[in-house]
Coordinates of C-alpha atoms in Angstrom, one line a residue:
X51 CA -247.9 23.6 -127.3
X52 CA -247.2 21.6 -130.5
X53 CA -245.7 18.2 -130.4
X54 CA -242.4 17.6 -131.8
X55 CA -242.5 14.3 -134.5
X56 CA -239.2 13.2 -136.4
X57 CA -239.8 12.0 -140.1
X58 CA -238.1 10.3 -142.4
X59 CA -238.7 10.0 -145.5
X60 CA -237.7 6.7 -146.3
X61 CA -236.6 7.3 -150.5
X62 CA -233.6 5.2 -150.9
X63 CA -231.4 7.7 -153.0
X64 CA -230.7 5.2 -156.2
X65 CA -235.1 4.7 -155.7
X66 CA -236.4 8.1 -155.6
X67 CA -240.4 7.6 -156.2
X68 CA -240.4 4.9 -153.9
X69 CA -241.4 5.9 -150.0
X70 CA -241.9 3.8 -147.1
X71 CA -245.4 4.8 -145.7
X72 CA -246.6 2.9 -142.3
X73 CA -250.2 2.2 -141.8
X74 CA -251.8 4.1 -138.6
X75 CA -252.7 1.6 -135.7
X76 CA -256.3 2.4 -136.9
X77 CA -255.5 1.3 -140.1
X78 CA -256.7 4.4 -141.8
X79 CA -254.1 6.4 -142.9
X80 CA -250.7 6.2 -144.4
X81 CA -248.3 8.4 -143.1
X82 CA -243.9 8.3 -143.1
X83 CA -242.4 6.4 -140.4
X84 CA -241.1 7.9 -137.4
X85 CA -242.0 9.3 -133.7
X86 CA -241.8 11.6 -130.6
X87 CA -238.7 12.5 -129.4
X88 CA -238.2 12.0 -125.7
X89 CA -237.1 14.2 -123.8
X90 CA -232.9 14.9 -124.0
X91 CA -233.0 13.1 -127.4
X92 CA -231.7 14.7 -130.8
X93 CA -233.6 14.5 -133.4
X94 CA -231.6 11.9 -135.3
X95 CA -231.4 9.9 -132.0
X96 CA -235.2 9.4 -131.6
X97 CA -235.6 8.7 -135.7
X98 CA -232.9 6.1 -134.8
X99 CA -235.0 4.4 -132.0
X100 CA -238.3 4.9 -133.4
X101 CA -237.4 3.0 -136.5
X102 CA -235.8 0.3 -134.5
X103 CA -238.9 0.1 -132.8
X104 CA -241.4 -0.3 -135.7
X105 CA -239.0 -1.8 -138.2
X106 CA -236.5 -3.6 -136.4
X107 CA -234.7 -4.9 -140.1
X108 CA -234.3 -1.8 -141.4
X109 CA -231.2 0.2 -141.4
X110 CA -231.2 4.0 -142.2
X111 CA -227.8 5.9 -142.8
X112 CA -226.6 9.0 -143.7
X113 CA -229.4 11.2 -142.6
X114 CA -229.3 14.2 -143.6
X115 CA -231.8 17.1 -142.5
X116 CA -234.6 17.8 -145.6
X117 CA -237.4 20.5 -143.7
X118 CA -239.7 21.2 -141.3
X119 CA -243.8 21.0 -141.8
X120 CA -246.4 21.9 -139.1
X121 CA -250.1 20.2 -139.5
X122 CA -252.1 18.3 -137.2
X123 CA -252.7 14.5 -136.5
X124 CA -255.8 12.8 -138.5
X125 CA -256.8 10.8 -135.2
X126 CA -255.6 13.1 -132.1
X127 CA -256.6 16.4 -134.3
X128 CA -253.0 18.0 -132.3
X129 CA -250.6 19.9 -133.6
X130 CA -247.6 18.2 -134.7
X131 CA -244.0 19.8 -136.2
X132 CA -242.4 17.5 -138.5
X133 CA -238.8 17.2 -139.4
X134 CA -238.1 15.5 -142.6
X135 CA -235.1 13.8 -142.8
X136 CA -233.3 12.2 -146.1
X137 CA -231.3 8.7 -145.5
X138 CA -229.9 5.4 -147.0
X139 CA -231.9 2.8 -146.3
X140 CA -231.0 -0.7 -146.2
X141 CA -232.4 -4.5 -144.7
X142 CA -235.8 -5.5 -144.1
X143 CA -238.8 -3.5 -143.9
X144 CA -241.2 -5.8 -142.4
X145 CA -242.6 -3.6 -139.6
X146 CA -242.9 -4.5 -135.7
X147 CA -246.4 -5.3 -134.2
X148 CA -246.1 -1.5 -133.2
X149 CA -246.9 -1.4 -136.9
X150 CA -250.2 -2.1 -138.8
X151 CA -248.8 -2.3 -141.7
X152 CA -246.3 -1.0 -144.3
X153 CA -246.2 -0.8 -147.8
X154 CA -243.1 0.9 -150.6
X155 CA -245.4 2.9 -152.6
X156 CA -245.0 4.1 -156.1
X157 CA -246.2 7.6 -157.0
X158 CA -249.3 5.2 -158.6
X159 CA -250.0 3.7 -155.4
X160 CA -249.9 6.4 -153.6
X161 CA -252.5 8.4 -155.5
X162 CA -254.8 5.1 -154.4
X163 CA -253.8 5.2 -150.4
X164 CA -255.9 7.3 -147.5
X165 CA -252.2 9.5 -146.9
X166 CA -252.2 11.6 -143.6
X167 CA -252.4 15.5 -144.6
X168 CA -249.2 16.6 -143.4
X169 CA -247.6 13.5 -145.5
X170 CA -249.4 14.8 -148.8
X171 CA -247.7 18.0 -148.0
X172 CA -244.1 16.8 -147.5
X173 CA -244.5 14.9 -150.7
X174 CA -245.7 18.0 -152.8
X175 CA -242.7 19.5 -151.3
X176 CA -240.8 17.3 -152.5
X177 CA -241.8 17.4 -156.0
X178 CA -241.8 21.0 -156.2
X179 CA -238.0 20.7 -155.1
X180 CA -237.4 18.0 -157.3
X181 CA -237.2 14.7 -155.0
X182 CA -239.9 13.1 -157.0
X183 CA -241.6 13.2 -160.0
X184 CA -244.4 15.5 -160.1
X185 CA -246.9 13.3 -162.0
X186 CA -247.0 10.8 -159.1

């Protein structure tokens, strides 16, 4: 049974090749923020309180649904669905201590980060549908 993850892809709208990528608590692999949904939770409810959770400063509004990717989890090797969700983001990014660590990477940077597989594929999905730039 695959486990259900809510992403969100943290590109403020007027700062499209910058994302918001958290550190695993490894600290090996960059990956979007966001979490399991518990159970009777919407999707937009548990990308609320899982971004409360690691990044209490931030503030995300406006979410509005982008797509859904399956892979599986660098550490746990399990299946995972991912919903991608767009928003307006706002405040503080400083992460929790839930959080190893956080950085706002360029398309530069990110070509230099260890990126989890399934976030390399949402963000060639997003520059094949024109989110980003497709050199980064």
């Amino acid at each position: 049974m695959s486990l259900s993850r809510i992403v969100v892809t943290l590109v403020a709208r007027n700062t499209p090749d910058f994302m918001l990528l958290a550190l695993d608590r490894e600290g090996e692999h960059y990956s979007l923020p966001g979490g399991k949904a518990k159970e009777g939770e919407t999707f937009i409810q548990a990308l609320h309180r899982e971004l409360e959770e690691e990044f209490p400063g931030l503030e995300v509004a406006n979410l509005e649904f982008y797509r859904r990717f399956n892979g599986i989890t660098p550490n746990s090797k399990r299946e995972v669905v991912v919903h991608v969700f767009f928003g307006d983001v706002h405040g503080s990014s400083k992460p929790s201590a839930e959080v190893t660590g956080s950085i706002w990477a360029s398309a530069l940077a990110r070509k230099s980060l260890t990126l989890t597989d399934i976030t390399r594929q949402i963000i060639e999905s997003l520059k094949q549908d024109g989110y980003l730039h497709k050199e980064g």
